[in-house]
Amino acid sequence: MSLEEEQLRTIDREWNEAYPKCDTGALARIIADDWVCIDGAGLVIGKNQLLERVASGPFTFDSHEFDEMSLRVFGDEVVVTGRLRGSGRDQEGPFSLEQRYTRVFVRRNGSWQAIAT
């Protein structure tokens, strides 16, 4: 594994660890200001909307696991796919989930940032 791939796997792991901990500081560092996302309900959201959602902490994970990560590097662009499985509680009670994700990272000024999910 190249140093670049190792850095990207670390960044993706940091994202995965930050979300259930409601660590908006880590997410703000990883996510570019012009990031866009299509969320689980099909809504298009931006960075600030995601950080507000995470900060409000409407959920608690009892367990979570990220696996099946795949990394494809295209010069200064990278596509990461993976899977999240977990369980927890939100306003409506207990939940379990299994979902797949795709993230697009670009290298800007020597640093990697997510631009799309």
Coordinates of C-alpha atoms in Angstrom, one line a residue:
M1 CA 0.0 0.0 0.0
S2 CA 1.4 3.4 -0.9
L3 CA 1.7 6.3 1.6
E4 CA -1.0 8.1 -0.3
E5 CA -3.4 5.2 0.0
E6 CA -2.6 4.9 3.7
Q7 CA -3.3 8.6 4.2
L8 CA -6.7 8.3 2.5
R9 CA -7.7 5.2 4.5
T10 CA -6.7 7.1 7.6
I11 CA -8.9 10.1 6.6
D12 CA -11.8 7.9 5.8
R13 CA -11.4 6.1 9.2
E14 CA -11.3 9.4 11.0
W15 CA -14.6 10.4 9.3
N16 CA -16.1 7.0 10.3
E17 CA -15.0 7.5 13.9
A18 CA -16.1 11.1 14.1
Y19 CA -19.7 10.7 13.1
P20 CA -20.9 8.4 15.9
K21 CA -19.0 10.6 18.4
C22 CA -20.6 13.7 17.1
D23 CA -17.1 15.2 16.5
T24 CA -17.9 18.1 14.3
G25 CA -14.4 19.4 14.5
A26 CA -13.0 16.4 12.8
L27 CA -15.7 16.4 10.2
A28 CA -15.2 20.1 9.5
R29 CA -11.5 19.4 8.8
I30 CA -12.2 16.5 6.5
I31 CA -15.1 17.9 4.5
A32 CA -14.5 20.7 2.0
D33 CA -16.6 23.9 2.2
D34 CA -18.2 23.1 -1.2
W35 CA -19.0 19.5 -0.3
V36 CA -22.4 18.1 -1.3
C37 CA -24.3 15.0 -0.2
I38 CA -27.4 13.1 -1.0
D39 CA -28.6 11.9 2.4
G40 CA -30.6 8.7 3.2
A41 CA -33.9 10.6 2.5
G42 CA -32.7 11.7 -0.9
L43 CA -32.1 15.3 0.1
V44 CA -29.2 17.3 -1.1
I45 CA -27.3 18.9 1.8
G46 CA -24.1 20.8 2.3
K47 CA -21.4 20.9 4.9
N48 CA -23.1 23.3 7.3
Q49 CA -26.3 21.2 7.3
L50 CA -24.4 18.0 8.0
L51 CA -22.4 19.6 10.9
E52 CA -25.7 21.0 12.4
R53 CA -27.3 17.5 12.2
V54 CA -24.3 15.9 13.8
A55 CA -24.0 18.6 16.5
S56 CA -27.7 18.1 17.5
G57 CA -26.9 14.5 18.2
P58 CA -30.3 13.0 17.5
F59 CA -28.9 9.5 17.7
T60 CA -26.7 7.3 19.8
F61 CA -24.8 4.3 18.4
D62 CA -24.6 1.2 20.6
S63 CA -22.4 -0.5 18.0
H64 CA -21.1 0.4 14.6
E65 CA -18.7 -1.2 12.2
F66 CA -17.3 0.0 8.9
D67 CA -16.0 -2.5 6.5
E68 CA -15.7 -3.5 2.8
M69 CA -13.8 -0.3 2.1
S70 CA -12.5 0.1 -1.5
L71 CA -10.2 2.9 -2.6
R72 CA -9.8 4.0 -6.2
V73 CA -7.2 6.7 -6.9
F74 CA -7.4 8.8 -10.1
G75 CA -4.5 11.2 -9.7
D76 CA -5.8 14.1 -7.5
E77 CA -9.2 12.5 -7.1
V78 CA -10.2 9.4 -5.1
V79 CA -13.4 7.4 -4.8
V80 CA -14.0 5.5 -1.6
T81 CA -16.8 3.1 -1.0
G82 CA -17.6 1.1 2.1
R83 CA -20.3 -0.3 4.3
L84 CA -21.6 0.7 7.7
R85 CA -23.5 -1.7 10.0
G86 CA -24.7 -0.7 13.4
S87 CA -27.4 -0.3 15.9
G88 CA -28.5 2.4 18.3
R89 CA -31.2 4.7 19.5
D90 CA -32.8 7.9 18.2
Q91 CA -36.0 9.9 18.9
E92 CA -38.1 7.1 17.7
G93 CA -36.4 4.3 19.7
P94 CA -34.0 1.5 18.8
F95 CA -32.7 1.1 15.2
S96 CA -30.4 -1.0 13.2
L97 CA -28.9 -0.2 9.9
E98 CA -26.8 -1.4 7.1
Q99 CA -25.8 1.1 4.5
R100 CA -23.2 1.6 1.8
Y101 CA -21.4 4.8 1.2
T102 CA -19.4 6.5 -1.6
R103 CA -17.2 9.5 -0.9
V104 CA -15.2 11.5 -3.4
F105 CA -12.0 13.2 -2.2
V106 CA -9.8 15.7 -4.0
R107 CA -6.3 16.9 -3.3
R108 CA -6.2 20.6 -2.8
N109 CA -3.0 22.5 -1.8
G110 CA -1.5 19.2 -0.8
S111 CA -4.3 18.1 1.4
W112 CA -7.2 15.6 0.9
Q113 CA -10.8 16.8 1.4
A114 CA -14.2 15.2 0.8
I115 CA -16.2 17.0 -1.9
A116 CA -19.1 14.6 -2.4
T117 CA -20.9 11.8 -0.6

